Coordinates of N, CA and C in Angstrom, one line a residue:
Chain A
X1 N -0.3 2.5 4.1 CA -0.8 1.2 4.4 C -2.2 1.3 5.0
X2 N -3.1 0.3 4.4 CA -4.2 0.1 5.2 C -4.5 0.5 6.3
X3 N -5.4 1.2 7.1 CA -6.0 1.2 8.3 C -6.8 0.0 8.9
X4 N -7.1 -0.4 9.8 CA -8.3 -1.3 10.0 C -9.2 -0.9 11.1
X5 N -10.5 -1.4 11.1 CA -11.2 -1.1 12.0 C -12.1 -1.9 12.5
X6 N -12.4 -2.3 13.8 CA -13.0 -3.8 14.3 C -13.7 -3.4 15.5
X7 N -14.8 -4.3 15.5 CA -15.2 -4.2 16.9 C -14.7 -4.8 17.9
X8 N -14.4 -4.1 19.4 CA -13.9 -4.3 20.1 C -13.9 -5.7 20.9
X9 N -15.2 -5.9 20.9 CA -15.5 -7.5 21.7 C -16.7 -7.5 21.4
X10 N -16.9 -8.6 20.8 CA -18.2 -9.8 20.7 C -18.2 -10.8 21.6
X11 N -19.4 -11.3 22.0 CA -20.2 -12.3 22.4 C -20.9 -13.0 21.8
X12 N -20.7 -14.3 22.1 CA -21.8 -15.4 21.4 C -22.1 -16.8 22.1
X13 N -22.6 -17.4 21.5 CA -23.4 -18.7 22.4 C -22.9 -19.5 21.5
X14 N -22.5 -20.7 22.4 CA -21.6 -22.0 21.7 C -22.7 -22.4 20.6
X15 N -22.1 -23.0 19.7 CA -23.0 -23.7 18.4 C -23.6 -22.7 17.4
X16 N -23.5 -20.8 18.0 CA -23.9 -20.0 16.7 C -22.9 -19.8 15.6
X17 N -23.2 -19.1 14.6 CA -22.2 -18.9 13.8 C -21.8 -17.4 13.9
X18 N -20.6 -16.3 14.1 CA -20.1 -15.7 14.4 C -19.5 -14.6 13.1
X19 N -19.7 -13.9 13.2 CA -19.2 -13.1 11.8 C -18.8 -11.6 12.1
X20 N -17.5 -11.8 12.1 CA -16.4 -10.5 12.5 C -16.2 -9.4 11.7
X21 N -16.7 -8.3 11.1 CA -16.2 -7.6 9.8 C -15.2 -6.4 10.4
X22 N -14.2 -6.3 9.7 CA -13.0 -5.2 9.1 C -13.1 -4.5 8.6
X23 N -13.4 -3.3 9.1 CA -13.3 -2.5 8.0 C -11.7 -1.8 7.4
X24 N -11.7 -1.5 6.3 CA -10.3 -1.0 5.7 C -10.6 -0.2 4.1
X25 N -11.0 1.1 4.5 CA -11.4 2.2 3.5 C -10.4 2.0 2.6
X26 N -9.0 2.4 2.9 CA -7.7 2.6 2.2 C -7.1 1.5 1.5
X27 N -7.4 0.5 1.4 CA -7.4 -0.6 1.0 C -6.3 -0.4 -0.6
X28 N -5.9 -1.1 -0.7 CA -4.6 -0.7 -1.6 C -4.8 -2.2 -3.0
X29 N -4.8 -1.5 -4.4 CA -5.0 -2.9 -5.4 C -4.3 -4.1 -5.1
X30 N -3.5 -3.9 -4.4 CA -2.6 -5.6 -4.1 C -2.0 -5.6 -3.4
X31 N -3.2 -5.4 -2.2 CA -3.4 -5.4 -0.8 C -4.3 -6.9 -0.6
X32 N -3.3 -8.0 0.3 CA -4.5 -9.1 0.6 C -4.8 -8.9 2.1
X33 N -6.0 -9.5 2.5 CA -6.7 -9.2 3.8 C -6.3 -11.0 4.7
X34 N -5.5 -10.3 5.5 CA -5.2 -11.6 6.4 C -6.0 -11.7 7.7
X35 N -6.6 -13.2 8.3 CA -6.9 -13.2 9.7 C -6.2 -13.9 10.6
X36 N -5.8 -13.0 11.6 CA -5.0 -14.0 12.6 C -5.9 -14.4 14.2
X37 N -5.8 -15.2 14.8 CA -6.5 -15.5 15.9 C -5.3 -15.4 16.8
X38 N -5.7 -15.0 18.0 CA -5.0 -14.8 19.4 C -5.4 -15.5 20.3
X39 N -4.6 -16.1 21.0 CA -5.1 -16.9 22.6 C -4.3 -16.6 23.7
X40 N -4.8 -16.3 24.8 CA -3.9 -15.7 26.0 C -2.5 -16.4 26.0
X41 N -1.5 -15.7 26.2 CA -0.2 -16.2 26.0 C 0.5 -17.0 25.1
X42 N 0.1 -16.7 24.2 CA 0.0 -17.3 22.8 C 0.6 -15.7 21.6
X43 N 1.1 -16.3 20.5 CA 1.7 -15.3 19.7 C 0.0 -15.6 19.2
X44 N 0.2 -14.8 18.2 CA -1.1 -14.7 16.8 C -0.9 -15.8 16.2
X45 N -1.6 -16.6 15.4 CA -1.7 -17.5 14.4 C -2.6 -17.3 13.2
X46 N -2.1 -18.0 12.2 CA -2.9 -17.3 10.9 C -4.0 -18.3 10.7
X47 N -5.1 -17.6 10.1 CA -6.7 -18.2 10.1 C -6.8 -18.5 8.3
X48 N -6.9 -17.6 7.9 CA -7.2 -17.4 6.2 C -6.8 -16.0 6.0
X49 N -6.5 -16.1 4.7 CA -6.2 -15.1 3.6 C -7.4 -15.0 2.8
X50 N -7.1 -13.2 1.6 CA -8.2 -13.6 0.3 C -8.1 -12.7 0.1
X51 N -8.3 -12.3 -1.2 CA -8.1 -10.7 -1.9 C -9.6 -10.7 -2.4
X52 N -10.1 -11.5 -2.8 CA -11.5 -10.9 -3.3 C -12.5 -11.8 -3.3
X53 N -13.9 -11.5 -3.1 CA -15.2 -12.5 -2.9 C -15.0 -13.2 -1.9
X54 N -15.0 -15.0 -2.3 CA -15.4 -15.5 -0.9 C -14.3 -16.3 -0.6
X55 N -13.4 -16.7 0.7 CA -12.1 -17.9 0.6 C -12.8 -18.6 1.7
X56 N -12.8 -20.1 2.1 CA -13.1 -21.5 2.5 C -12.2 -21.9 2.9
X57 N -11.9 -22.2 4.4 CA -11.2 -23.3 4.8 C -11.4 -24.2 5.2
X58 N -10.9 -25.2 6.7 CA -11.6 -26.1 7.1 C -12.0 -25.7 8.7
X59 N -11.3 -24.3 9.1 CA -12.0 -23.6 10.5 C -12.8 -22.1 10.0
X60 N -12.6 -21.6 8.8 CA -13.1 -20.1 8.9 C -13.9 -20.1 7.3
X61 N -14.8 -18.8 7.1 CA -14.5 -18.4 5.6 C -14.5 -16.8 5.2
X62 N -13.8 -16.3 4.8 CA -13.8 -15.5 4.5 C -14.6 -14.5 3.4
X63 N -15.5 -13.4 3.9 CA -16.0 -12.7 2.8 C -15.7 -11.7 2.1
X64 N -15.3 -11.2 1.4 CA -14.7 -9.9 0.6 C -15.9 -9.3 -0.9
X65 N -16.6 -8.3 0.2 CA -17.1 -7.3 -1.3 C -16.4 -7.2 -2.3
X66 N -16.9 -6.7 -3.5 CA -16.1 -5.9 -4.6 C -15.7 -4.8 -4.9
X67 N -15.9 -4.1 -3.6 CA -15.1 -2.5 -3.4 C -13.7 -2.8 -2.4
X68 N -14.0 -4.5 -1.6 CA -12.9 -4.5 -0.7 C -12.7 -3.7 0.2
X69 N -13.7 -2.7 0.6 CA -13.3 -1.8 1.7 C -13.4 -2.1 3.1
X70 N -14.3 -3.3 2.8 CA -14.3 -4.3 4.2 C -13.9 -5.7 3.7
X71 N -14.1 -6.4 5.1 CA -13.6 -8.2 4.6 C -14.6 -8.6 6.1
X72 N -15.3 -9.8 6.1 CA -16.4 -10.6 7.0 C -15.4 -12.1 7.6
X73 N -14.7 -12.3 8.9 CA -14.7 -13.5 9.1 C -15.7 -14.1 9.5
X74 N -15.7 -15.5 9.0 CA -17.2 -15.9 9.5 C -16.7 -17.1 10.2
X75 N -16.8 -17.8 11.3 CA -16.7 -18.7 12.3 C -18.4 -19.7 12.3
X76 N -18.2 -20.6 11.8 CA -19.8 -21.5 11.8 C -19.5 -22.3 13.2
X77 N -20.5 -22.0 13.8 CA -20.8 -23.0 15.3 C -19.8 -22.8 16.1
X78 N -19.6 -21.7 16.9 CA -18.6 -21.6 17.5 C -18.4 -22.6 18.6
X79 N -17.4 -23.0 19.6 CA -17.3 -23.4 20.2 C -16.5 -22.5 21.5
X80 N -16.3 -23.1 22.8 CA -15.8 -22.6 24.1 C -14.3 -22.2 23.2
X81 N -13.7 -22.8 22.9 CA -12.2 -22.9 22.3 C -12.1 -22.2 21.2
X82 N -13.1 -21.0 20.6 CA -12.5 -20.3 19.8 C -12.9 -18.5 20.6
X83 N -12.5 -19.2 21.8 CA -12.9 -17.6 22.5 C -11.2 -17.4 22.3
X84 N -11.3 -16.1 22.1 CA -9.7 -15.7 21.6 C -10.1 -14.1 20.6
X85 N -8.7 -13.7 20.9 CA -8.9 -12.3 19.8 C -8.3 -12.3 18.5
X86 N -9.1 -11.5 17.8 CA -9.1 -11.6 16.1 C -9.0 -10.6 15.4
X87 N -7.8 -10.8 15.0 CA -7.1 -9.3 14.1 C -7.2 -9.2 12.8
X88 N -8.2 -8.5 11.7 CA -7.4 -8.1 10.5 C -6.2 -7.9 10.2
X89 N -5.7 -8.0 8.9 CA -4.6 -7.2 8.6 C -4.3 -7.5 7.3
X90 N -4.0 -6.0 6.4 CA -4.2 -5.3 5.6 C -3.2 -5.0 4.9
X91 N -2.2 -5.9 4.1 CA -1.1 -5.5 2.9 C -0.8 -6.4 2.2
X92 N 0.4 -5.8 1.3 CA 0.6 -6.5 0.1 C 2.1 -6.1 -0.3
X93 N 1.9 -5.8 -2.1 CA 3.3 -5.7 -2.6 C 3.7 -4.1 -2.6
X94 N 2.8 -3.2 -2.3 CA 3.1 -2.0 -2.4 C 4.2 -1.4 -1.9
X95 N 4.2 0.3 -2.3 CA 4.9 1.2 -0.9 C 4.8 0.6 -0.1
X96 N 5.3 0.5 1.7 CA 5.0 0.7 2.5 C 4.5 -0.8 2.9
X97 N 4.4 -1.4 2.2 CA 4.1 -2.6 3.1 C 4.8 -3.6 3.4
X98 N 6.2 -3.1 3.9 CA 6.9 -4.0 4.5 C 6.2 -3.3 6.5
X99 N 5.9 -2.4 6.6 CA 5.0 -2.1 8.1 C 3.6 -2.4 8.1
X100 N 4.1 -3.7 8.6 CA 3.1 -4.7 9.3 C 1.7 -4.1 10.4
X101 N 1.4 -3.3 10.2 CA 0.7 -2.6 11.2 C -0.9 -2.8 11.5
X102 N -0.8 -3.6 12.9 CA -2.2 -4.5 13.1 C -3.2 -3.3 13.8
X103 N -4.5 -3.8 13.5 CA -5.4 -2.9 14.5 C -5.0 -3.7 16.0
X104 N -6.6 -2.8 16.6 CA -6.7 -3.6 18.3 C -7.3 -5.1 18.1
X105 N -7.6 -5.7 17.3 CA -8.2 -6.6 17.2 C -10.0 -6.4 18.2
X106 N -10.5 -7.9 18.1 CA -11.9 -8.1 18.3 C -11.9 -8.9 19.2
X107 N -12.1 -9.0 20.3 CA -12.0 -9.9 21.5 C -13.7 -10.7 21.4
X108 N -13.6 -11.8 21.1 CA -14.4 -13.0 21.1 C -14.9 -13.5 21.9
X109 N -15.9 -13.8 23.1 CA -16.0 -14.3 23.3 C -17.0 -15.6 23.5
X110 N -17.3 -16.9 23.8 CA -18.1 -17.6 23.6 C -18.7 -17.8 25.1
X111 N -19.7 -18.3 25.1 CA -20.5 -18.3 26.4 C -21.4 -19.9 26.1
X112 N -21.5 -20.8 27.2 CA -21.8 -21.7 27.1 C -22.8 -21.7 27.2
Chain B
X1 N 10.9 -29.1 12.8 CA 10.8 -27.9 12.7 C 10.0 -27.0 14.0
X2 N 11.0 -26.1 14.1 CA 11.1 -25.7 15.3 C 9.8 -23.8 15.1
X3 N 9.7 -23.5 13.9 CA 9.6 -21.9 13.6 C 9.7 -21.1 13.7
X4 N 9.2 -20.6 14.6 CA 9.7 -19.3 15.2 C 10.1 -19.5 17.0
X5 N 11.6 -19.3 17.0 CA 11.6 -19.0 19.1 C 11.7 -17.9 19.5
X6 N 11.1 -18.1 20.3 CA 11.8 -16.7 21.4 C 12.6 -17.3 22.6
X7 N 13.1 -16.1 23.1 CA 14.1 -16.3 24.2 C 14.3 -15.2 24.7
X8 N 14.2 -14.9 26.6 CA 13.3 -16.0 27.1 C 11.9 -15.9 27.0
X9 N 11.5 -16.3 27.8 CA 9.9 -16.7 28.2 C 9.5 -15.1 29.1
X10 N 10.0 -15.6 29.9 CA 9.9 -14.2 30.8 C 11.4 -13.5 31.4
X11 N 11.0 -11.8 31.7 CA 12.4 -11.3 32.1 C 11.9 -9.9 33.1
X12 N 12.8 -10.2 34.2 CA 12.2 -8.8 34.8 C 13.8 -8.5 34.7
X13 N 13.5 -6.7 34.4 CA 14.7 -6.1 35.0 C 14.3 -4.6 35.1
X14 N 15.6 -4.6 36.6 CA 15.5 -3.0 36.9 C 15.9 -1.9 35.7
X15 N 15.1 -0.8 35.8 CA 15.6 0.6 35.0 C 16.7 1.0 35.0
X16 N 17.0 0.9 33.5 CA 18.7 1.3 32.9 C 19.3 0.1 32.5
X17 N 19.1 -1.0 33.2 CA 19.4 -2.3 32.6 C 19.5 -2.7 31.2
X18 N 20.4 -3.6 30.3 CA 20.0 -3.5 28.9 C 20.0 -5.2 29.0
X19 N 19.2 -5.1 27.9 CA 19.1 -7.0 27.7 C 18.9 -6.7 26.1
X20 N 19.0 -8.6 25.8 CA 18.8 -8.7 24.2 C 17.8 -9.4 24.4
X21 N 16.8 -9.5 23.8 CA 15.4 -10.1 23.2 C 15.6 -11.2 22.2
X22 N 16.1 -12.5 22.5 CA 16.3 -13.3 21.3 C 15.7 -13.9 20.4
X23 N 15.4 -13.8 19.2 CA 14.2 -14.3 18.3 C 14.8 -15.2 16.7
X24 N 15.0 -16.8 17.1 CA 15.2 -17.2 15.4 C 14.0 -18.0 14.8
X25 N 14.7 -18.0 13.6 CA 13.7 -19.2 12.7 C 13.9 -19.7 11.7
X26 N 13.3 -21.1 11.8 CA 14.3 -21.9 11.0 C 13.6 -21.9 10.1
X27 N 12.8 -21.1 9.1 CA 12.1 -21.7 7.7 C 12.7 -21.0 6.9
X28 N 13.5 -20.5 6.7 CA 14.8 -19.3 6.0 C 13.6 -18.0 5.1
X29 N 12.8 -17.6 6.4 CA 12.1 -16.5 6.0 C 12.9 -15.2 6.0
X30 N 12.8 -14.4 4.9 CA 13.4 -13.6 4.6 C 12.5 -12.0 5.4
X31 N 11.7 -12.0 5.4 CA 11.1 -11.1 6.4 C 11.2 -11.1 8.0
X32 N 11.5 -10.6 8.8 CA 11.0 -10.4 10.2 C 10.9 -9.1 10.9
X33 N 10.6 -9.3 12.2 CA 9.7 -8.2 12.8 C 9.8 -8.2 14.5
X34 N 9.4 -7.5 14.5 CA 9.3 -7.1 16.4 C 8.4 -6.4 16.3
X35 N 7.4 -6.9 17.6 CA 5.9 -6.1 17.9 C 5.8 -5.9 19.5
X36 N 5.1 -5.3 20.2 CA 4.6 -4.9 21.2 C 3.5 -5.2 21.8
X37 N 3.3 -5.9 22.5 CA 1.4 -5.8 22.8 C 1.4 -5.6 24.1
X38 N 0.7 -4.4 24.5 CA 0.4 -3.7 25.9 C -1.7 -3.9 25.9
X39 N -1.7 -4.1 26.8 CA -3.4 -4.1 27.0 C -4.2 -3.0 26.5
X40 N -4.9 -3.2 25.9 CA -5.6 -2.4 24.8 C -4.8 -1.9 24.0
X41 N -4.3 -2.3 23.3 CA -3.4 -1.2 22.2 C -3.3 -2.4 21.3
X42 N -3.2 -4.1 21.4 CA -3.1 -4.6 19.7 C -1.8 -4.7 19.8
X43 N -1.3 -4.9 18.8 CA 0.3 -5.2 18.1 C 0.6 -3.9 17.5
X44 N 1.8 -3.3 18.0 CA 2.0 -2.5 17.6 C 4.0 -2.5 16.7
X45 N 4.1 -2.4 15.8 CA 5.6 -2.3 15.1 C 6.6 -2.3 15.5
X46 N 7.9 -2.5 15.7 CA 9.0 -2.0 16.3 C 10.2 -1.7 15.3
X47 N 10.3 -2.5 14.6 CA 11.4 -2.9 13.9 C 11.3 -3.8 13.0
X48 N 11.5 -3.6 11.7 CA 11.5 -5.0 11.0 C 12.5 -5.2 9.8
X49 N 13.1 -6.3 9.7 CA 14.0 -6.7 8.5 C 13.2 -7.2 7.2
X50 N 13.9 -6.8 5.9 CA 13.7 -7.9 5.0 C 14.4 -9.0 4.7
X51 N 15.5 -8.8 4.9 CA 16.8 -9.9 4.5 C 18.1 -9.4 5.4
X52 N 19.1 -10.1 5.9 CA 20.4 -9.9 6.5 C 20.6 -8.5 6.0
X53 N 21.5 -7.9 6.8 CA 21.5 -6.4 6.8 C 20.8 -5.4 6.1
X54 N 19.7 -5.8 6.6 CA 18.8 -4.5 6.1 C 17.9 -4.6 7.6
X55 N 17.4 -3.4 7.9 CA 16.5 -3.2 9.1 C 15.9 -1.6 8.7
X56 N 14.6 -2.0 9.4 CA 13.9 -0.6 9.1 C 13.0 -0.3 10.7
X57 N 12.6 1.4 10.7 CA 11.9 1.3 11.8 C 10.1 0.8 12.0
X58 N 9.6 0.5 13.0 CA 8.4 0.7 12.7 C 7.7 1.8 13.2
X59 N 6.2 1.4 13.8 CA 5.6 2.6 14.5 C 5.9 3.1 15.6
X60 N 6.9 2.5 16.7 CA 7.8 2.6 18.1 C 8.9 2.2 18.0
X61 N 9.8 2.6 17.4 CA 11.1 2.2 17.7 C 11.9 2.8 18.8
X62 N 11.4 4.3 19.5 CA 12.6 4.6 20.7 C 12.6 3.5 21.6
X63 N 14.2 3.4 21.7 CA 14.5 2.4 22.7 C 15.0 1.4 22.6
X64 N 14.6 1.1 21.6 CA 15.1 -0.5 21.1 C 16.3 -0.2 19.7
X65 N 16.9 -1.4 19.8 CA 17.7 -1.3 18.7 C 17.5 -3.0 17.9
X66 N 17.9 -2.8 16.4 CA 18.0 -4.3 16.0 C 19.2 -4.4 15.0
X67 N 20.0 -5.8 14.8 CA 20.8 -5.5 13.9 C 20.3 -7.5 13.1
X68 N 20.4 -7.6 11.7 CA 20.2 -8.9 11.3 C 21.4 -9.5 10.6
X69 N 22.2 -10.1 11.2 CA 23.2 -10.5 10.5 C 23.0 -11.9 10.2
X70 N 22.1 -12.5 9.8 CA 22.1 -14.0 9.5 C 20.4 -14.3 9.0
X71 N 20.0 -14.7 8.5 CA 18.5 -14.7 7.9 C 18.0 -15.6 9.1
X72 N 18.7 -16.4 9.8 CA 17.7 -16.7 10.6 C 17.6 -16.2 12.0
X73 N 18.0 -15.6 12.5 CA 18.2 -14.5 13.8 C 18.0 -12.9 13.8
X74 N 16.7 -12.7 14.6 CA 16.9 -11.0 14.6 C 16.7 -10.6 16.5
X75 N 17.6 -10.3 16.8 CA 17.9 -9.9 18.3 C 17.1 -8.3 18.3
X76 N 16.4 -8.2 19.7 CA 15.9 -7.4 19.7 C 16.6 -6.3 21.0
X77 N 17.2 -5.5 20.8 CA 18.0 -4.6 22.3 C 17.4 -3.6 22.8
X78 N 17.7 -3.8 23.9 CA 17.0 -2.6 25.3 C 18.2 -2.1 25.9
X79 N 18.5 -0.9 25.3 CA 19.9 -0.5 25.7 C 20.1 0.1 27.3
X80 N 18.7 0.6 27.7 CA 18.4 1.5 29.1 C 17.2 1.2 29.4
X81 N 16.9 0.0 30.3 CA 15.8 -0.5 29.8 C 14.5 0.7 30.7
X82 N 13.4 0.9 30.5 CA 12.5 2.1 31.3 C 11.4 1.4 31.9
X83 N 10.4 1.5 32.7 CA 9.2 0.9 33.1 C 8.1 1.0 31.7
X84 N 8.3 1.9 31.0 CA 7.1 2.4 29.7 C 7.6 1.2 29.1
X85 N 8.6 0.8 28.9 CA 8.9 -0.9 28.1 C 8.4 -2.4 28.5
X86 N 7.9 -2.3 29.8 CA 7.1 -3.3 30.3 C 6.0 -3.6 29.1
X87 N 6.2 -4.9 28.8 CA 5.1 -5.5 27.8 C 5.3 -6.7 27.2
X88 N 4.7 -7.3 26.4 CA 4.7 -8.5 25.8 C 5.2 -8.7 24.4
X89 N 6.6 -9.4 24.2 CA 7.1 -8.6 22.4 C 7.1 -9.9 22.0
X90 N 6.6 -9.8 20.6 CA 6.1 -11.0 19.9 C 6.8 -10.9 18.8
X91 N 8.3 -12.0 18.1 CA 8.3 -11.8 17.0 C 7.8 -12.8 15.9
X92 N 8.0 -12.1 14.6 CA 7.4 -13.0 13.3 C 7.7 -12.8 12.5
X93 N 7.5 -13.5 11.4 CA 8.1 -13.6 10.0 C 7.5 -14.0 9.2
X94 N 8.2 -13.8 7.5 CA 7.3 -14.5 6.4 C 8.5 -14.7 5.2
X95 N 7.8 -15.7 4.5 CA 8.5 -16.0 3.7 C 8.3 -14.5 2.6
X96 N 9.9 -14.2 1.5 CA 9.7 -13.3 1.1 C 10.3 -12.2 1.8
X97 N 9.5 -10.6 1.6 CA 9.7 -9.9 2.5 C 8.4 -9.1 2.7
X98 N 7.1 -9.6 2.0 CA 5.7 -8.6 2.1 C 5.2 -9.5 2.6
X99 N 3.2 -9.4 2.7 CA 2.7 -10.3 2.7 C 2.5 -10.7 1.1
X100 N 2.3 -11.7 0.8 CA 1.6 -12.2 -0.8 C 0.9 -13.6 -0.5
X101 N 0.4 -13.8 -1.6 CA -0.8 -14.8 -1.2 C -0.1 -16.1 -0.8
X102 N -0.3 -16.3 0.3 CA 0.2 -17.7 1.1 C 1.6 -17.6 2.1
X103 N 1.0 -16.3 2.1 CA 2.4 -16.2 2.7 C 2.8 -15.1 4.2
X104 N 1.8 -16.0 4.9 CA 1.1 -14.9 6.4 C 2.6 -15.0 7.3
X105 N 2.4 -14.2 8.0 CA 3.3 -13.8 9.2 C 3.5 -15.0 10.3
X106 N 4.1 -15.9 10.3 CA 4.4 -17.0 11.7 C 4.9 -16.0 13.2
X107 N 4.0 -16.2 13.8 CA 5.0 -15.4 15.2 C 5.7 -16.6 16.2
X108 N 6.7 -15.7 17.0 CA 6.6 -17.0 18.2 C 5.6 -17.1 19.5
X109 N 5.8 -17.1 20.5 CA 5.2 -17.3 21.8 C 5.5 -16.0 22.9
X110 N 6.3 -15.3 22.4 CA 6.6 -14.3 22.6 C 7.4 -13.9 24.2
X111 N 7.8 -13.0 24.3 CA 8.5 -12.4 25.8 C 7.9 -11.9 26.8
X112 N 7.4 -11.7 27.9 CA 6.9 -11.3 28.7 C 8.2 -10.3 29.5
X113 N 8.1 -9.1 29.3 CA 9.3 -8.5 30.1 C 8.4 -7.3 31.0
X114 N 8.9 -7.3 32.2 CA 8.5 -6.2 33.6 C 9.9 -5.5 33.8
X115 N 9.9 -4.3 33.6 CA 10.9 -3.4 33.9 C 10.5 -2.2 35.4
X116 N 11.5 -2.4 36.1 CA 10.6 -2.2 37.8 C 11.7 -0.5 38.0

């Protein structure tokens, strides 16, 4: 199963745009890259999905090169309320990927 | 629609104690899971099903036990419970039993347990 690798905590100022990258060398052909967001006392929640190039929602977008060895969440204009931590995660239909196995995530934070 | 619960909220118990960790859901997801989160360490594996009687281990399983007899309930057991078990267990699920496109992990709100 995938590895992932994230920076530990970021900072930003309300209204910038924010961009998280993952890295994941081992990356598997049908392996999709999921984002979940965290908030204190809060389970994880899902952000966006995407297996390749670029995915659009209506809070995140997701970037994915064409080696896939990394994936970019990008957050436009952040606000106080998306301070929270942010986890890759890395599987699909393979071996092994019924073990769900998250990194430490990216601790966010916004600054007014 | 209710999704994912847990049960309870919070639990303290003394060392050697066993409790059950109760976790259902009503979207007849055929996946589920048990996770860990201790400060700085992330989500870490415990246990996870694909479908009623099937269970597998994850990255930490000493300690715990799980059994799935109904697709919508996976109980999580602390047979002796230790202070190293102090932590926050989060379960979740997915429709299926992998991830595939559209088809992310729902967790609940998770347990807060202190073992003294």
């Amino acid at each position: 199963l995938a590895k992932t690798t994230q920076p530990i905590s970021m900072d930003s100022y309300e209204g910038q745009e924010v961009n998280i990258t993952c890295s994941h060398n081992n990356i598997a052909t049908n392996d999709y890259i999921t984002w979940y967001q965290q908030f204190p006392s809060q389970g994880p929640r899902f952000i966006i999905q995407g297996y390749k190039t670029k995915v659009t929602n209506e809070v995140a977008s997701l970037f994915i090169p064409a080696d896939r060895k990394s994936s970019t969440l990008s957050l436009p204009r952040v606000s106080l309320s998306d301070t929270a931590v942010y986890y890759c995660l890395v599987g699909g239909t393979g071996a092994g990927s019924y073990q769900l196995t998250f990194g430490k995530g990216t601790k966010l934070s916004v600054i007014p | 629609n209710a999704g994912v619960t847990q049960t309870p909220k919070f639990q303290v118990l003394k060392t050697g104690q066993s409790m059950t960790l109760q976790c259902a859901q009503d979207m007849n997801h055929e996946y589920m899971s048990w996770y860990r989160q201790d400060p700085g360490m992330g989500l870490r594996l415990i246990h996870y099903s694909v479908g009623a009687g099937i269970t597998d281990q994850g990255e930490v399983p000493n300690g715990y036990n799980v059994s799935r007899s109904t697709t919508e309930d996976f109980p999580l057991r602390l047979l002796s419970a230790a202070p190293s078990q102090t932590s926050v267990y989060f379960c979740a699920s997915s429709y299926g039993g992998q991830i595939s496109y559209n088809s992310p992990l729902h967790f609940g709100n998770g347990t807060r347990l202190t073992v003294t």
